[in-house]
mmCIF file of C-alpha atoms in Angstrom:
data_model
loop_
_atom_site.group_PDB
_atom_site.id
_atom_site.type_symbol
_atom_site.label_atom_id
_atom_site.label_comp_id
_atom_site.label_asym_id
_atom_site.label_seq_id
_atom_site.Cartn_x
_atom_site.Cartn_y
_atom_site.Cartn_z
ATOM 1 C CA UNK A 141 9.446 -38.527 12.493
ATOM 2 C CA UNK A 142 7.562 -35.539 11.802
ATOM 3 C CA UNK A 143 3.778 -35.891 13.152
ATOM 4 C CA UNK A 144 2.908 -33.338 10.984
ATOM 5 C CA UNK A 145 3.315 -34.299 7.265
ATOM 6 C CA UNK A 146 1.721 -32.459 4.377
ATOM 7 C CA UNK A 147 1.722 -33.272 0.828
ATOM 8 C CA UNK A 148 2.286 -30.534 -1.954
ATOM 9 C CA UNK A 149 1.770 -30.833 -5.435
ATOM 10 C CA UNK A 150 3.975 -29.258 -7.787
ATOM 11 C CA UNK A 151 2.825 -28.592 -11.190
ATOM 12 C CA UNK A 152 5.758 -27.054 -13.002
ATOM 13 C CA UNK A 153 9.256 -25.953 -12.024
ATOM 14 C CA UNK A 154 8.459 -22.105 -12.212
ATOM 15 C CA UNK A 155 5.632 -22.498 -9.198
ATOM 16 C CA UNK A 156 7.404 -23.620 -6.473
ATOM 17 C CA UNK A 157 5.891 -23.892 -2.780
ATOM 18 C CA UNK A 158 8.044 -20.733 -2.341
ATOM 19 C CA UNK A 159 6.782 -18.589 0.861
ATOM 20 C CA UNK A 160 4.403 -21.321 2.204
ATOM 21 C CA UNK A 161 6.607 -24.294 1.889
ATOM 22 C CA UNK A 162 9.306 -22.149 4.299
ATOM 23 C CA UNK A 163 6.039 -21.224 6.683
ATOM 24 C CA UNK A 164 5.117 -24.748 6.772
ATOM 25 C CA UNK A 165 8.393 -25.931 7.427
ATOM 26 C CA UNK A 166 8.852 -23.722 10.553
ATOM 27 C CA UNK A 167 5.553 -24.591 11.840
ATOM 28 C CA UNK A 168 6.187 -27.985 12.627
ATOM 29 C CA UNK A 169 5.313 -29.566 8.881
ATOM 30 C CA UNK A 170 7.549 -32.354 6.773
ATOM 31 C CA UNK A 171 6.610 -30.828 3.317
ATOM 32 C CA UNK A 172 6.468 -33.643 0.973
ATOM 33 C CA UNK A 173 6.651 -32.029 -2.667
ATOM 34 C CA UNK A 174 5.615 -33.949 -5.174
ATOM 35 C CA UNK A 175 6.520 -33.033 -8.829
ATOM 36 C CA UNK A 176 3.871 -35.199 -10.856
ATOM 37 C CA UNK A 177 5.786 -33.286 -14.360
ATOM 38 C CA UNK A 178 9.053 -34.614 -13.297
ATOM 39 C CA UNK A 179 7.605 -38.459 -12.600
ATOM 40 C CA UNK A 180 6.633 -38.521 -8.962
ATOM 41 C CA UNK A 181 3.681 -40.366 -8.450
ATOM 42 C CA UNK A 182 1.016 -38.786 -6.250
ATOM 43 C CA UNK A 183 -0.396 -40.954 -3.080
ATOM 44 C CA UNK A 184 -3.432 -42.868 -3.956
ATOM 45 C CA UNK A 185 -4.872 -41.022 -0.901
ATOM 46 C CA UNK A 186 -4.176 -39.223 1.675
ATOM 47 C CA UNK A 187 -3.891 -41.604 4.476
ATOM 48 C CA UNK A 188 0.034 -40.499 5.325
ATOM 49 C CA UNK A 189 -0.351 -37.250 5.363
ATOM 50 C CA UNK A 190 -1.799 -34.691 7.624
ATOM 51 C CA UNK A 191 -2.894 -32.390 4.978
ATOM 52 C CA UNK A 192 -2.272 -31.645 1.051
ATOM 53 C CA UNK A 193 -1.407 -28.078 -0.383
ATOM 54 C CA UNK A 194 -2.295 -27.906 -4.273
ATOM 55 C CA UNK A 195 0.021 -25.440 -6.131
ATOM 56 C CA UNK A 196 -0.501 -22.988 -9.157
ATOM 57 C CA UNK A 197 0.093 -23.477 -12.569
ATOM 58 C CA UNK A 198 0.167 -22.467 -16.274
ATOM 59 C CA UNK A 199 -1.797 -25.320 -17.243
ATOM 60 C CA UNK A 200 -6.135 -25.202 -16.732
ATOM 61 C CA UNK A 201 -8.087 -26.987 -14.308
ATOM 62 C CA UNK A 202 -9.856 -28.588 -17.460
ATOM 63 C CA UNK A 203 -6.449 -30.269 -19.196
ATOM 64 C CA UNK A 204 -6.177 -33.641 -17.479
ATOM 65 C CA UNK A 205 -5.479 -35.148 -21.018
ATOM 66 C CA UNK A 206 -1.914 -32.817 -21.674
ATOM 67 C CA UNK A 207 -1.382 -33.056 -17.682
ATOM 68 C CA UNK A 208 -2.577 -37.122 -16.913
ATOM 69 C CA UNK A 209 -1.669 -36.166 -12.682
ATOM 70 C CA UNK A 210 -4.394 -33.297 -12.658
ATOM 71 C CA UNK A 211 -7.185 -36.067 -12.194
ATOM 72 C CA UNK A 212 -5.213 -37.745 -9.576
ATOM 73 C CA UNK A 213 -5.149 -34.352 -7.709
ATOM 74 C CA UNK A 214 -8.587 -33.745 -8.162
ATOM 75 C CA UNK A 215 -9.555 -37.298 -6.488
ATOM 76 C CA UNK A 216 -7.645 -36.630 -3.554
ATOM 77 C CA UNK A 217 -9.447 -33.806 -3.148
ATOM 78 C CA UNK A 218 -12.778 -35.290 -3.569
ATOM 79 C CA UNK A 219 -11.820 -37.811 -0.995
ATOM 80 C CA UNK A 220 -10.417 -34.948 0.998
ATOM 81 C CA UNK A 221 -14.155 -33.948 1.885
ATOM 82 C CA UNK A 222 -15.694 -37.595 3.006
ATOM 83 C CA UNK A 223 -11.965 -37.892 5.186
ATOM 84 C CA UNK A 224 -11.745 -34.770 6.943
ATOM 85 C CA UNK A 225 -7.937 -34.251 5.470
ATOM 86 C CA UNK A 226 -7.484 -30.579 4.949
ATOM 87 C CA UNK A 227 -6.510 -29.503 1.712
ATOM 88 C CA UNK A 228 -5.752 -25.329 0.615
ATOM 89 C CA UNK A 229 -5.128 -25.169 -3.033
ATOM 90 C CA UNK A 230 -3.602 -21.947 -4.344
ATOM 91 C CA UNK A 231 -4.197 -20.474 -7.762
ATOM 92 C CA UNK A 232 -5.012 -23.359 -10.257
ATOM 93 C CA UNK A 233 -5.671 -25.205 -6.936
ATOM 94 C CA UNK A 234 -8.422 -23.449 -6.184
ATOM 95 C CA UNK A 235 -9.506 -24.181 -9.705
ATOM 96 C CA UNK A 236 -8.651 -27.678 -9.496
ATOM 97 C CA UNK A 237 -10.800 -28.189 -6.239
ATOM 98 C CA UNK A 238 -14.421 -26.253 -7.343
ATOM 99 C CA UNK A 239 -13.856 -28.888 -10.511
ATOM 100 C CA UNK A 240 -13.403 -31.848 -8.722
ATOM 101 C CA UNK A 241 -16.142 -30.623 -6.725
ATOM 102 C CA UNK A 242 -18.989 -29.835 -9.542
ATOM 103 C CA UNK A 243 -18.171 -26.676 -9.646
ATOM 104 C CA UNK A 244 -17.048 -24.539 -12.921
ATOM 105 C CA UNK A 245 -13.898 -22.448 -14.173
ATOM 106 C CA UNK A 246 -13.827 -20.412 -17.127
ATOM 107 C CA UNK A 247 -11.453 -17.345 -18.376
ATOM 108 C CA UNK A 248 -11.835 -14.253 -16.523
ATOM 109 C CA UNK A 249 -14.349 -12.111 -18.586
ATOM 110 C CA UNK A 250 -12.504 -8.766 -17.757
ATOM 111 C CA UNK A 251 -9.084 -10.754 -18.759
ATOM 112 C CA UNK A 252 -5.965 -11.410 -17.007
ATOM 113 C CA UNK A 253 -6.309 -10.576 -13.170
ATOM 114 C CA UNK A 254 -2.256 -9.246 -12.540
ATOM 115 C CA UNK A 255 -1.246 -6.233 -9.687
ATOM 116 C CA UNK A 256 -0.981 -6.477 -5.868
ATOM 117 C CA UNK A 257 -4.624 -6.418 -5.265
ATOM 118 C CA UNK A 258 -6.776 -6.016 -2.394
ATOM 119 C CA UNK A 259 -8.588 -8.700 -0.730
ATOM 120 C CA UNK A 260 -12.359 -8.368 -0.841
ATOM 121 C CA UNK A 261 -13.298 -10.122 2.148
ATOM 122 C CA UNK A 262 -17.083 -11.494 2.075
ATOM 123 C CA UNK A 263 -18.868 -11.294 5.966
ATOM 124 C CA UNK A 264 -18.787 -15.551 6.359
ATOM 125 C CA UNK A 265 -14.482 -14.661 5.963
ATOM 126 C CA UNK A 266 -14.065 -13.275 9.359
ATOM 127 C CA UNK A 267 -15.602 -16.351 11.319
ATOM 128 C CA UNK A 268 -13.622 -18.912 8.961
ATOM 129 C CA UNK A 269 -10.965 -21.168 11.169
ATOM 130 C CA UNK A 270 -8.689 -21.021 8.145
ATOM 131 C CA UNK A 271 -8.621 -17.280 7.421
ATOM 132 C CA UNK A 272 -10.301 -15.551 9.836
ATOM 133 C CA UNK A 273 -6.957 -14.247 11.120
ATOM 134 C CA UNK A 274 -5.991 -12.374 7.956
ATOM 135 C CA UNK A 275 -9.310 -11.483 7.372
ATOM 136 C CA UNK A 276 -9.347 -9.194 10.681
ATOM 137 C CA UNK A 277 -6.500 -7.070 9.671
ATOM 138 C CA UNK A 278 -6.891 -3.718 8.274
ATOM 139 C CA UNK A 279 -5.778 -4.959 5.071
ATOM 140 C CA UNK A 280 -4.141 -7.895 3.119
ATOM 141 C CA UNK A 281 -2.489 -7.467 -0.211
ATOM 142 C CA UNK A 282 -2.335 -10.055 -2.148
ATOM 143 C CA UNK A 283 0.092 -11.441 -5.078
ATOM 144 C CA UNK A 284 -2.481 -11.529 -8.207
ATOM 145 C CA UNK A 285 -1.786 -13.603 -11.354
ATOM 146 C CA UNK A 286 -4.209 -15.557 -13.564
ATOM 147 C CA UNK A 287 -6.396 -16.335 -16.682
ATOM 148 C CA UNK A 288 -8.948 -18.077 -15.417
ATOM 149 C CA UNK A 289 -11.521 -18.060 -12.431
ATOM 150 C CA UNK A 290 -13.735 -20.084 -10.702
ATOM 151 C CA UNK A 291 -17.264 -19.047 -12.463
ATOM 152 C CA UNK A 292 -19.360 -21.173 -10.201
ATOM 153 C CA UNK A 293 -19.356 -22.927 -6.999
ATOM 154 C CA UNK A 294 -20.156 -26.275 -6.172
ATOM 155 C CA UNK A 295 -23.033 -27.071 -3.930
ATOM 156 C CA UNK A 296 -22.629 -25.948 -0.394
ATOM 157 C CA UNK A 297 -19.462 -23.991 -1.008
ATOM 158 C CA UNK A 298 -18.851 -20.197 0.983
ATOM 159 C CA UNK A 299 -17.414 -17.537 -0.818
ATOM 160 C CA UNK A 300 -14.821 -15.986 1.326
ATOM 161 C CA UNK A 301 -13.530 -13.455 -1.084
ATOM 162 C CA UNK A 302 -14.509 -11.385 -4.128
ATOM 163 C CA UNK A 303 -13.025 -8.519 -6.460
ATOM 164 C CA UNK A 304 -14.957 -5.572 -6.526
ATOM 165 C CA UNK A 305 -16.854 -7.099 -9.922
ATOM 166 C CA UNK A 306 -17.740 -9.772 -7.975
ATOM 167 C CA UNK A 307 -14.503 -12.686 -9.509
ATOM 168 C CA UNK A 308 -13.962 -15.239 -6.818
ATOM 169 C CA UNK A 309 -11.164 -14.943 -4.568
ATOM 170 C CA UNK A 310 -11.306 -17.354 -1.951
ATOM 171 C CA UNK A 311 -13.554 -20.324 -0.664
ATOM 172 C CA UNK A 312 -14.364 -22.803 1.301
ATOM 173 C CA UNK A 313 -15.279 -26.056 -0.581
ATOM 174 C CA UNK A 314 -15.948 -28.053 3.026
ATOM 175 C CA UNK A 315 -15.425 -27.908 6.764
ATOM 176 C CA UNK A 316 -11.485 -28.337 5.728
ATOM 177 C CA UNK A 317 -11.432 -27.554 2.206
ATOM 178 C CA UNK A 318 -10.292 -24.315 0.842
ATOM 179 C CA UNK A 319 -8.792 -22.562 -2.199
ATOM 180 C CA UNK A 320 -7.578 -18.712 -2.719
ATOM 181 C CA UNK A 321 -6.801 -17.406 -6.252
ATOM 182 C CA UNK A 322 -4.420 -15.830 -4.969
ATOM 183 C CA UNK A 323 -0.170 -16.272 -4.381
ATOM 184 C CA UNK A 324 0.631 -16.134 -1.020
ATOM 185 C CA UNK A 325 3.788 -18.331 -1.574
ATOM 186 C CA UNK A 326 4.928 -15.652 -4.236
ATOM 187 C CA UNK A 327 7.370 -12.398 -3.711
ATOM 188 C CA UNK A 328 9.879 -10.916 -6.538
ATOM 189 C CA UNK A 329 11.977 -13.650 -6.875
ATOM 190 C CA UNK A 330 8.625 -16.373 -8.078
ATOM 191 C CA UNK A 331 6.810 -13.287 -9.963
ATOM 192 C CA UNK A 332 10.474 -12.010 -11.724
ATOM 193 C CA UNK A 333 10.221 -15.206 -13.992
ATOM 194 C CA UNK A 334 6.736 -15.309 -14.642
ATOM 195 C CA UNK A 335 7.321 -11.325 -15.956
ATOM 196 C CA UNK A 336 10.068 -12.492 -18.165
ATOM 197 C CA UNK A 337 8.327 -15.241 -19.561
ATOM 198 C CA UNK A 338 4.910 -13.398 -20.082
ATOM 199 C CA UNK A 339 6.993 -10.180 -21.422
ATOM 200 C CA UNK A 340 5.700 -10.055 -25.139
ATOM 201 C CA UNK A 341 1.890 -10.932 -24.704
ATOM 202 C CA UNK A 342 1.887 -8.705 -21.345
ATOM 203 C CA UNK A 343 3.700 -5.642 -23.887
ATOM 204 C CA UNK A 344 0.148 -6.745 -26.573
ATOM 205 C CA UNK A 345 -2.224 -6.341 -23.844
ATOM 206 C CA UNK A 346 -0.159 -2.613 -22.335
ATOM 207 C CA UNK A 347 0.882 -4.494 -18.559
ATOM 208 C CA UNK A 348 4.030 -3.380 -17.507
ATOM 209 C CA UNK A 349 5.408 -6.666 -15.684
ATOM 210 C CA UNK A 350 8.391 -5.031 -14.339
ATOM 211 C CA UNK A 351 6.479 -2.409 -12.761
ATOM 212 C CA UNK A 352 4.431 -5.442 -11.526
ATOM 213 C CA UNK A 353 7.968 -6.960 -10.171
ATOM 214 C CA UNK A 354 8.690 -3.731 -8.581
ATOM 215 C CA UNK A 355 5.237 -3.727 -6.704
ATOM 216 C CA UNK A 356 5.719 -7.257 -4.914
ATOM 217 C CA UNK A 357 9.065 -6.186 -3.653
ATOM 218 C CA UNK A 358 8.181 -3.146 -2.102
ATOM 219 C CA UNK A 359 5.208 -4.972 -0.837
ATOM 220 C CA UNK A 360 7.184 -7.654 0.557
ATOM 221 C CA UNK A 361 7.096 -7.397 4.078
ATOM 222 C CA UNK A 362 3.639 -6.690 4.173
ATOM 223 C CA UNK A 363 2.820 -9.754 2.029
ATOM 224 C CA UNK A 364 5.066 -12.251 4.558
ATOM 225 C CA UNK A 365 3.689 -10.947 7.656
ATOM 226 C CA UNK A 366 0.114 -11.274 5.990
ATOM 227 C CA UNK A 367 0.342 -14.560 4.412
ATOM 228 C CA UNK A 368 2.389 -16.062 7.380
ATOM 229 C CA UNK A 369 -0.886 -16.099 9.158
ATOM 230 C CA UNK A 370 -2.232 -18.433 6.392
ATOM 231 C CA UNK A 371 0.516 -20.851 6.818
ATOM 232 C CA UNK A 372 0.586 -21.303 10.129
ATOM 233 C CA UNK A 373 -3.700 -21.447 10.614
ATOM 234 C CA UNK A 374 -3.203 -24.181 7.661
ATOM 235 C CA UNK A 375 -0.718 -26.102 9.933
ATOM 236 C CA UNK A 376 -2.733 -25.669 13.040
ATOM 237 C CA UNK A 377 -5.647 -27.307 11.137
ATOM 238 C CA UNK A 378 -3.852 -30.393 10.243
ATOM 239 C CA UNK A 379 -2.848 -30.687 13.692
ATOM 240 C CA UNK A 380 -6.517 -30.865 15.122
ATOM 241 C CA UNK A 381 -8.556 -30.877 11.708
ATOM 242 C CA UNK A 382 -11.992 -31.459 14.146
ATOM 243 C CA UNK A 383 -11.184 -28.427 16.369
ATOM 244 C CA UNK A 384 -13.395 -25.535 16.767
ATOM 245 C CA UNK A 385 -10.946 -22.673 17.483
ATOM 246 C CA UNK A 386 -12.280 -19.447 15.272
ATOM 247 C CA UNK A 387 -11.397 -16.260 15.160
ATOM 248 C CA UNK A 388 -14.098 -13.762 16.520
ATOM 249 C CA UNK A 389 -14.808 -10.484 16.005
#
């Protein structure tokens, strides 16, 4: 039996654990998925698992009544904070975590955030256990897609990453708590369907998606050998979630 277990939620069929659910798997992990939109119930905690990774997703961090498991997620990570049980949540779990939290999301005032963007890494990102080792690297590109960002923090949260204008990027919520707004599970073959489905509005608002397509793929290497690092620091946290190891500069 695998000692190193980790629950992901699933929120719809088109955002798969993709990238990180093959980087978890080859660290050590058992990845549980959990597909709350198919029926699977979620765990009333955490207690048999070593760590939960919280998906992306069309849906808003705000529409527990159209999407009843969405409160269930954001207990877990509530509890997540008094237990110690790392938790990363990617996209809409980001979002999902700063509510839970007492913290605030809200549509991006400069609109739809879409491209392979840079990371803009805050100083309190380089010292952080969890992503300290991408920070450090001359650069990370990062797989960009979403509506809506977190607009404020909840108490004693770090910002870890911002755009230029200052939209979050990354936290951390708690000693073992983070989010990114990011898609480091995502290459061509997660973004090609999101493009299709998004063709019409993107056409409305001028974004070429299949330029967009184009730019993951030739950016693929660079994005598995950068977001790699994120897997595998994720896995060596639910390993020894008390441990001190950072990375220094």
């Amino acid at each position: 039996m695998s000692t190193l277990p980790l629950l992901v939620v699933e929120h719809e069929a088109q955002c798969p654990p993709g990238w990180m659910g093959e980087w978890l798997a080859e660290a050590g992990a058992t990845v549980d998925v959990r597909r709350p939109y198919t029926g699977d119930a979620l765990p009333a905690d955490l207690t048999g698992h070593a760590g939960m990774v919280v998906l992306g997703g069309e849906m808003g961090a705000y529409d527990d009544a159209d999407h009843a498991w969405l409160a269930d997620v954001k207990a877990l990570a509530r509890a997540s904070v008094d237990d110690g049980t790392p938790v990363l949540g990617i996209c809409l779990g980001l979002q999902l975590v700063a509510v839970a939290l007492g913290g605030e999301v809200a549509p991006a005032s400069r609109g739809q955030q879409i491209g392979v963007l840079d990371v803009g890494w805050t100083e309190a990102a380089y010292d952080d256990r969890l992503l300290g080792p991408v920070a450090v690297r001359d650069d990370a590109p990062a797989v960009q897609w979403n509506n809506d960002v977190v607009t404020r923090l909840p108490d004693g949260a770090v910002a870890l990453a911002r755009t230029p204008h200052g939209e979050l990027q990354a936290a951390r919520f708690a000693p073992t708590v983070w989010g990114v707004q990011w898609h480091p599970e995502a290459g061509e073959e997660i973004i090609g369907p999101w493009a299709d489905n998004d063709r019409d509005d993107a056409v409305e608002r001028g974004v070429d998606v299949d330029a967009y397509v184009r730019d993951v793929a030739a950016a693929r290497d660079r994005l598995r050998a950068t977001w790699r690092l994120l897997a595998d620091a994720f896995a060596a946290v639910c390993r020894d979630p008390a441990g001190v190891d950072v990375v220094r500069r």
